[in-house]
Amino acid sequence: MALRMWASSTANALKLSSSASKSHLLPAFSISRCFSSVLEGLKYANSHEWVKHEGSVATIGISDHAQDHLGEVVFVELPEEKSSVSKEKNFGAVESVKATSEILSPISGEVIEVNTKLADSPGLINSSPYEEGWMIKVKPSNPAELESLMGPKEYTKFCEEEDAAH
Amino acid sequence: MRSPRTLEVWKLGTVNYLKSLKVEDKLVSDRKANRIPDTLLSLQHPPSYTLGKRRTDHNLLIPEADLKGLGAELHYTQRGGDITFHGPHQAILYPIISLRSIGIGARNYVETLERSMIEFASVYRVKARAGHKGETGVWVGDRKIGAIGVRISSGITSHGLAFNIDPDLKYFEHIVPCGIADKEVTSLRRETDTMLLHSEEMMMLCGRKILHSFWTTRRRSIKTNSPSGLTRFNPV
């Protein structure tokens, strides 16, 4: 199981440009810790959601670190189009290993699109957390909220510190 | 060097299911605001069928109206997992803890709950195992002895586990337990010849074993109390 996670995380990491260089910085003994990929160009919340802001649309999903810590996702609950989301408030939930985990929105705005593929293929969140596993697209009501989110380097450090806490 | 964390244990006796949901909601909110430390509820329920977030009520095999005749209630919840039954002589543990402050996620947490139940079963020389993929829980062979259903809200856990010491297993005949057909449900009573203690003592032993295997590896001190703030304490 751990080897499979390692393989998929490594595969994800190899798609990245600048983040790939991080792999050689990890000493061998930390391999047993989750090596999760963190994408450049995204912003991250401390509850492990990511935001991709392109023009007037922000796409939201959960990070590789989050999906690995959840386990296999079997069910996803998402809001309806045209509903509103608020920063740090719950907008949906995922179920994995008999645990439902709330997903918090990193920003406020109006939901303009929902990833309907997740109803039949919730596992996309595990296999492709940054691409096919996207959850909602939002029209941000307050773009300044993006400034308070973490960049990739900050988020990577945040994950390492969180994992080290136990 | 971190200072040891505290885990407060509340031994509640038999608690109506809806009441326990209200207690959990309040504790989750308090834990989130750091008004209380990590807390563990140890209790039993009167006969209650419960459903998870997916509302899989097709796994209830009798009309809901018939449940009253069985002396049971049905409740819909926000936890993960499928339909299950809770009743007397089934040990229930609801940890209300901050996963973020421990730095673990749902998968790790659930695996720890499984391991704890397996260790408790081994005290009675019952060889239990964690479920195969998609069958989270604790099994003896192909028979389920412990169930898990958890909710994580802003990193705080609620609901938890149910371990069958000696519940009336006939109640499980009216559901497809946990949505898994063709698998039996079992209990510690069924699986061991060892003399079982009186149920109140078993509950304490079960709870203590579980929380020790969960907590002592994480440098925590454990405080046990029956807080006076919770009235109508009904020991089994």
Coordinates of C-alpha atoms in Angstrom, one line a residue:
Chain A
M1 CA 0.0 0.0 0.0
A2 CA 2.8 2.4 1.0
L3 CA 4.7 1.6 -2.2
R4 CA 1.6 2.2 -4.3
M5 CA 1.2 5.7 -2.7
W6 CA 4.9 6.4 -3.2
A7 CA 4.6 5.4 -6.9
S8 CA 1.6 7.6 -7.6
S9 CA 3.0 10.5 -5.6
T10 CA 6.2 10.2 -7.6
A11 CA 4.3 10.0 -10.9
N12 CA 2.4 13.2 -9.9
A13 CA 5.6 14.9 -8.9
L14 CA 7.3 14.2 -12.2
K15 CA 4.6 16.2 -14.0
L16 CA 5.7 19.2 -12.1
S17 CA 8.4 21.7 -13.2
S18 CA 10.0 23.3 -10.2
S19 CA 8.5 21.1 -7.5
A20 CA 10.3 18.0 -9.0
S21 CA 13.6 19.3 -7.7
K22 CA 12.2 18.9 -4.2
S23 CA 12.4 15.1 -4.5
H24 CA 16.2 14.9 -4.2
L25 CA 16.1 17.0 -1.1
L26 CA 14.2 14.4 0.9
P27 CA 16.5 12.2 2.9
A28 CA 15.9 8.4 2.5
F29 CA 14.5 8.0 6.0
S30 CA 11.6 10.3 5.3
I31 CA 10.3 8.0 2.6
S32 CA 8.1 6.3 5.1
R33 CA 6.4 9.7 5.6
C34 CA 4.0 10.6 2.9
F35 CA 5.7 12.2 0.0
S36 CA 2.9 14.3 -1.4
S37 CA 3.1 16.5 -4.4
V38 CA 2.4 20.2 -4.2
L39 CA 1.7 22.1 -7.5
E40 CA 3.1 25.4 -8.4
G41 CA 0.7 28.1 -9.4
L42 CA -1.9 27.2 -6.8
K43 CA -2.8 28.6 -3.5
Y44 CA -3.4 26.4 -0.5
A45 CA -5.5 26.6 2.7
N46 CA -4.4 25.2 6.0
S47 CA -7.3 22.8 5.8
H48 CA -5.6 21.3 2.7
E49 CA -7.8 22.7 -0.1
W50 CA -6.2 24.3 -3.2
V51 CA -7.4 27.1 -5.4
K52 CA -6.5 27.8 -9.0
H53 CA -7.4 31.4 -9.9
E54 CA -7.7 32.0 -13.6
G55 CA -9.4 35.3 -14.6
S56 CA -12.8 35.5 -13.0
V57 CA -12.9 31.8 -12.1
A58 CA -11.4 29.9 -9.2
T59 CA -11.3 26.1 -9.3
I60 CA -11.1 24.4 -5.9
G61 CA -10.1 20.9 -4.9
I62 CA -8.2 19.1 -2.2
S63 CA -4.4 18.5 -2.2
D64 CA -2.4 15.3 -2.7
H65 CA -1.5 15.4 1.0
A66 CA -5.2 15.6 1.9
Q67 CA -6.3 12.7 -0.4
D68 CA -3.5 10.5 0.9
H69 CA -4.5 11.2 4.5
L70 CA -8.1 10.4 3.8
G71 CA -7.7 7.1 2.1
E72 CA -9.8 5.9 -0.8
V73 CA -12.7 8.3 -1.4
V74 CA -16.0 6.4 -1.9
F75 CA -18.5 9.3 -1.9
V76 CA -18.4 13.0 -2.5
E77 CA -21.1 15.5 -1.5
L78 CA -21.0 18.8 -3.4
P79 CA -23.1 22.0 -3.4
E80 CA -25.5 23.0 -6.2
E81 CA -24.6 25.4 -8.9
K82 CA -25.6 29.0 -8.0
S83 CA -25.2 28.3 -4.3
S84 CA -22.7 30.4 -2.4
V85 CA -19.6 29.4 -0.5
S86 CA -17.8 31.3 2.2
K87 CA -14.2 31.3 3.2
E88 CA -13.4 28.7 5.8
K89 CA -16.9 27.4 5.9
N90 CA -17.9 23.9 4.8
F91 CA -19.2 23.4 1.3
G92 CA -19.2 19.7 0.9
A93 CA -17.9 16.4 2.3
V94 CA -16.0 13.3 1.2
E95 CA -16.4 9.8 2.6
S96 CA -13.4 7.5 2.9
V97 CA -12.8 4.5 5.2
K98 CA -16.1 5.1 7.0
A99 CA -15.2 8.7 7.8
T100 CA -17.0 11.7 6.4
S101 CA -14.7 14.7 6.3
E102 CA -16.0 18.2 5.6
I103 CA -14.3 20.2 2.9
L104 CA -13.9 23.9 3.7
S105 CA -13.9 26.6 1.0
P106 CA -10.7 28.6 0.8
I107 CA -12.6 31.6 -0.6
S108 CA -16.1 33.1 -0.8
G109 CA -18.1 33.3 -4.0
E110 CA -20.8 31.8 -6.1
V111 CA -20.6 28.2 -7.4
I112 CA -20.7 28.3 -11.2
E113 CA -19.8 24.7 -11.9
V114 CA -19.6 21.4 -10.0
N115 CA -17.6 18.3 -11.1
T116 CA -20.4 15.9 -11.8
K117 CA -17.9 13.1 -12.7
L118 CA -17.2 12.7 -9.0
A119 CA -20.6 11.2 -8.4
D120 CA -19.7 8.1 -10.3
S121 CA -15.9 8.3 -9.9
P122 CA -15.1 9.6 -6.5
G123 CA -11.7 8.0 -6.7
L124 CA -10.6 10.7 -9.1
I125 CA -9.9 12.7 -6.0
N126 CA -7.2 10.2 -5.1
S127 CA -5.8 9.5 -8.5
S128 CA -5.8 13.1 -9.8
P129 CA -6.4 15.5 -6.9
Y130 CA -5.2 18.6 -8.9
E131 CA -6.7 17.8 -12.3
E132 CA -9.6 15.5 -12.8
G133 CA -10.5 15.5 -9.1
W134 CA -11.4 19.2 -9.0
M135 CA -14.5 19.8 -7.0
I136 CA -16.1 23.2 -7.7
K137 CA -15.6 26.3 -9.8
V138 CA -16.4 29.5 -8.1
K139 CA -16.7 33.2 -9.1
P140 CA -14.8 34.8 -6.2
S141 CA -16.7 37.6 -4.4
N142 CA -13.6 38.9 -2.7
P143 CA -10.4 38.2 -4.7
A144 CA -8.3 39.7 -1.8
E145 CA -9.0 36.5 0.2
L146 CA -6.6 34.7 -2.1
E147 CA -3.7 36.8 -0.7
S148 CA -4.1 35.2 2.8
L149 CA -3.7 31.7 1.4
M150 CA -0.4 29.8 1.3
G151 CA 1.9 29.5 -1.7
P152 CA 3.4 26.1 -2.7
K153 CA 6.6 26.5 -0.6
E154 CA 4.7 27.6 2.5
Y155 CA 2.2 24.8 2.1
T156 CA 4.9 22.2 1.7
K157 CA 6.5 23.3 4.9
F158 CA 3.1 23.4 6.6
C159 CA 2.4 19.8 5.7
E160 CA 5.8 18.7 6.9
E161 CA 5.3 20.4 10.2
E162 CA 1.8 19.0 10.6
D163 CA 3.0 15.4 9.9
A164 CA 5.9 15.8 12.3
A165 CA 3.5 16.9 15.1
H166 CA 2.9 13.2 16.1
Chain B
M1 CA 9.7 18.9 23.6
R2 CA 5.9 19.0 23.7
S3 CA 4.0 18.9 27.0
P4 CA 1.8 15.9 27.4
R5 CA -1.7 16.3 26.2
T6 CA -4.7 15.5 28.2
L7 CA -7.5 13.2 27.3
E8 CA -10.6 13.5 29.3
V9 CA -12.8 10.4 29.5
W10 CA -16.5 10.7 30.2
K11 CA -18.3 7.5 31.3
L12 CA -21.9 8.1 30.6
G13 CA -23.7 4.8 31.0
T14 CA -26.7 4.3 28.7
V15 CA -27.6 7.4 26.7
N16 CA -30.4 7.9 24.2
Y17 CA -28.9 8.2 20.7
L18 CA -30.3 11.7 19.9
K19 CA -29.1 13.0 23.3
S20 CA -25.6 11.7 22.6
L21 CA -25.6 13.5 19.2
K22 CA -26.4 16.7 21.0
V23 CA -23.6 16.1 23.5
E24 CA -21.2 15.4 20.7
D25 CA -22.1 18.5 18.7
K26 CA -21.5 20.7 21.7
L27 CA -18.2 19.0 22.5
V28 CA -17.0 19.3 18.9
S29 CA -17.8 23.0 19.0
D30 CA -16.0 23.4 22.3
R31 CA -13.0 21.4 21.1
K32 CA -12.8 23.4 17.9
A33 CA -12.6 26.6 20.1
N34 CA -10.1 25.0 22.3
R35 CA -12.4 25.3 25.3
I36 CA -11.9 21.7 26.2
P37 CA -9.1 19.1 25.7
D38 CA -9.5 16.0 23.6
T39 CA -12.4 14.1 25.1
L40 CA -13.5 10.5 24.9
L41 CA -17.1 9.4 25.5
S42 CA -17.7 5.9 26.8
L43 CA -21.3 4.7 26.7
Q44 CA -24.0 2.4 25.5
H45 CA -27.2 3.1 23.6
P46 CA -30.7 1.7 23.9
P47 CA -31.7 -0.3 20.8
S48 CA -31.0 2.2 17.9
Y49 CA -30.5 1.8 14.2
T50 CA -28.4 4.5 12.6
L51 CA -27.6 5.6 9.0
G52 CA -24.7 7.5 7.7
K53 CA -24.4 10.5 5.4
R54 CA -25.2 8.4 2.3
R55 CA -28.6 7.6 3.8
T56 CA -28.5 4.0 2.7
D57 CA -32.0 3.2 4.0
H58 CA -32.4 0.5 1.4
N59 CA -30.3 -1.5 3.8
L60 CA -33.1 -1.5 6.4
L61 CA -35.0 -4.7 5.6
I62 CA -38.2 -4.0 7.5
P63 CA -40.5 -1.0 7.4
E64 CA -39.5 1.8 9.7
A65 CA -42.9 1.6 11.3
D66 CA -42.1 -1.9 12.6
L67 CA -39.1 -0.7 14.5
K68 CA -41.2 0.7 17.4
G69 CA -42.5 -2.9 17.9
L70 CA -38.9 -4.0 18.3
G71 CA -38.3 -1.3 20.9
A72 CA -35.8 0.4 18.6
E73 CA -35.4 3.9 17.0
L74 CA -33.9 4.9 13.7
H75 CA -31.6 7.9 13.3
Y76 CA -30.0 9.7 10.4
T77 CA -26.5 11.0 11.0
Q78 CA -23.6 12.8 9.3
R79 CA -21.1 10.1 10.0
G80 CA -19.4 7.9 7.4
G81 CA -20.4 4.3 7.0
D82 CA -23.6 2.5 6.3
I83 CA -26.5 1.3 8.4
T84 CA -25.7 -0.3 11.8
F85 CA -27.4 -1.2 15.1
H86 CA -26.4 -0.1 18.6
G87 CA -27.8 -1.7 21.7
P88 CA -27.2 -2.8 25.3
H89 CA -23.9 -4.7 25.9
Q90 CA -22.2 -3.1 22.9
A91 CA -19.3 -0.9 23.9
I92 CA -19.5 2.5 22.2
L93 CA -16.5 4.9 22.2
Y94 CA -16.8 8.4 20.7
P95 CA -13.5 10.2 20.7
I96 CA -13.9 14.0 20.2
I97 CA -10.3 14.8 19.3
S98 CA -8.4 17.3 17.2
L99 CA -6.7 15.3 14.4
R100 CA -4.9 18.4 13.2
S101 CA -3.1 18.9 16.5
I102 CA -1.9 15.3 16.3
G103 CA -1.1 15.6 12.6
I104 CA -3.0 12.6 11.3
G105 CA -5.8 12.2 8.8
A106 CA -8.9 10.1 8.5
R107 CA -7.2 6.9 7.3
N108 CA -4.6 6.8 10.1
Y109 CA -7.2 7.6 12.7
V110 CA -9.6 4.9 11.6
E111 CA -6.7 2.4 11.4
T112 CA -5.9 3.2 15.0
L113 CA -9.5 2.6 16.1
E114 CA -9.3 -0.8 14.3
R115 CA -6.1 -1.7 16.0
S116 CA -7.4 -0.8 19.4
M117 CA -10.4 -3.1 19.0
I118 CA -8.2 -5.9 17.7
E119 CA -6.0 -5.5 20.8
F120 CA -9.0 -5.5 23.1
A121 CA -10.3 -8.7 21.5
S122 CA -6.9 -10.4 21.9
V123 CA -7.2 -9.9 25.7
Y124 CA -9.9 -12.6 25.4
R125 CA -7.8 -14.7 23.0
V126 CA -10.0 -13.7 20.1
K127 CA -8.0 -13.3 16.9
A128 CA -9.6 -10.3 15.2
R129 CA -8.3 -8.5 12.1
A130 CA -8.9 -5.3 10.3
G131 CA -11.3 -5.3 7.4
H132 CA -10.2 -5.8 3.8
K133 CA -10.4 -2.9 1.4
G134 CA -13.8 -1.4 1.5
E135 CA -14.8 -3.3 4.6
T136 CA -13.5 -1.0 7.3
G137 CA -14.1 -2.5 10.8
V138 CA -12.9 -5.4 12.9
W139 CA -13.6 -9.0 11.9
V140 CA -13.2 -12.5 13.3
G141 CA -12.9 -14.6 10.3
D142 CA -15.8 -13.5 8.1
R143 CA -17.8 -12.3 11.1
K144 CA -17.9 -8.6 12.0
I145 CA -17.3 -7.8 15.7
G146 CA -16.5 -4.1 15.6
A147 CA -17.8 -1.3 13.5
I148 CA -16.5 2.2 12.8
G149 CA -18.3 5.3 11.6
V150 CA -16.7 8.7 12.0
R151 CA -17.4 12.3 11.2
I152 CA -14.5 14.9 10.9
S153 CA -15.5 18.5 11.0
S154 CA -12.8 21.1 10.8
G155 CA -10.4 18.4 11.9
I156 CA -12.4 17.4 15.0
T157 CA -13.7 13.9 15.2
S158 CA -17.1 12.7 16.4
H159 CA -19.0 9.4 16.4
G160 CA -16.4 6.6 16.6
L161 CA -16.6 2.8 17.2
A162 CA -19.0 0.2 18.4
F163 CA -17.6 -3.1 19.7
N164 CA -20.0 -6.1 20.3
I165 CA -19.4 -7.5 23.7
D166 CA -22.7 -9.3 24.0
P167 CA -25.5 -7.5 22.3
D168 CA -28.7 -9.2 21.1
L169 CA -27.5 -10.1 17.6
K170 CA -31.1 -10.8 16.4
Y171 CA -31.4 -7.0 15.9
F172 CA -28.9 -7.2 13.1
E173 CA -31.2 -9.5 11.1
H174 CA -33.3 -6.6 10.2
I175 CA -30.5 -4.8 8.3
V176 CA -27.8 -5.4 5.8
P177 CA -25.1 -4.5 8.4
C178 CA -22.7 -1.9 7.1
G179 CA -24.1 -2.6 3.7
I180 CA -22.2 -5.8 3.4
A181 CA -24.5 -8.7 2.5
D182 CA -23.7 -12.4 3.3
K183 CA -21.4 -11.7 6.2
E184 CA -22.4 -12.4 9.8
V185 CA -22.2 -10.2 12.8
T186 CA -20.7 -11.7 15.9
S187 CA -19.8 -10.7 19.5
L188 CA -17.1 -11.4 22.0
R189 CA -19.6 -13.7 23.8
R190 CA -19.9 -15.8 20.7
E191 CA -16.2 -15.9 20.0
T192 CA -14.7 -16.8 23.4
D193 CA -15.2 -19.3 26.1
T194 CA -13.5 -17.0 28.6
M195 CA -15.8 -15.8 31.3
L196 CA -16.9 -12.3 30.5
L197 CA -17.2 -9.8 33.4
H198 CA -20.4 -8.0 34.2
S199 CA -21.2 -5.6 31.4
E200 CA -20.4 -2.4 33.3
E201 CA -17.0 -3.8 34.1
M202 CA -16.5 -5.0 30.6
M203 CA -17.3 -1.5 29.3
M204 CA -14.7 0.0 31.5
L205 CA -12.1 -2.6 30.5
C206 CA -12.9 -2.2 26.9
G207 CA -12.8 1.6 27.0
R208 CA -9.6 1.5 29.0
K209 CA -7.9 -0.9 26.7
I210 CA -8.9 1.0 23.7
L211 CA -7.9 4.4 24.9
H212 CA -4.6 3.0 26.3
S213 CA -3.6 1.5 23.0
F214 CA -4.7 4.7 21.2
W215 CA -3.2 7.2 23.6
T216 CA -0.2 6.0 25.5
T217 CA 1.9 5.9 22.4
R218 CA 1.3 9.6 22.0
R219 CA 2.6 10.8 25.3
R220 CA -0.8 11.7 26.7
S221 CA -2.1 11.8 30.2
I222 CA -5.6 10.5 30.8
K223 CA -8.2 11.9 33.2
T224 CA -11.3 9.9 33.8
N225 CA -14.3 11.4 35.3
S226 CA -18.1 11.4 35.3
P227 CA -18.7 15.1 35.1
S228 CA -21.5 16.4 37.2
G229 CA -22.5 18.6 34.3
L230 CA -24.1 15.6 32.7
T231 CA -27.1 14.7 34.6
R232 CA -29.4 11.6 34.3
F233 CA -26.4 9.3 34.4
N234 CA -27.9 5.8 33.9
P235 CA -25.5 3.0 34.7
V236 CA -26.3 -0.2 32.9

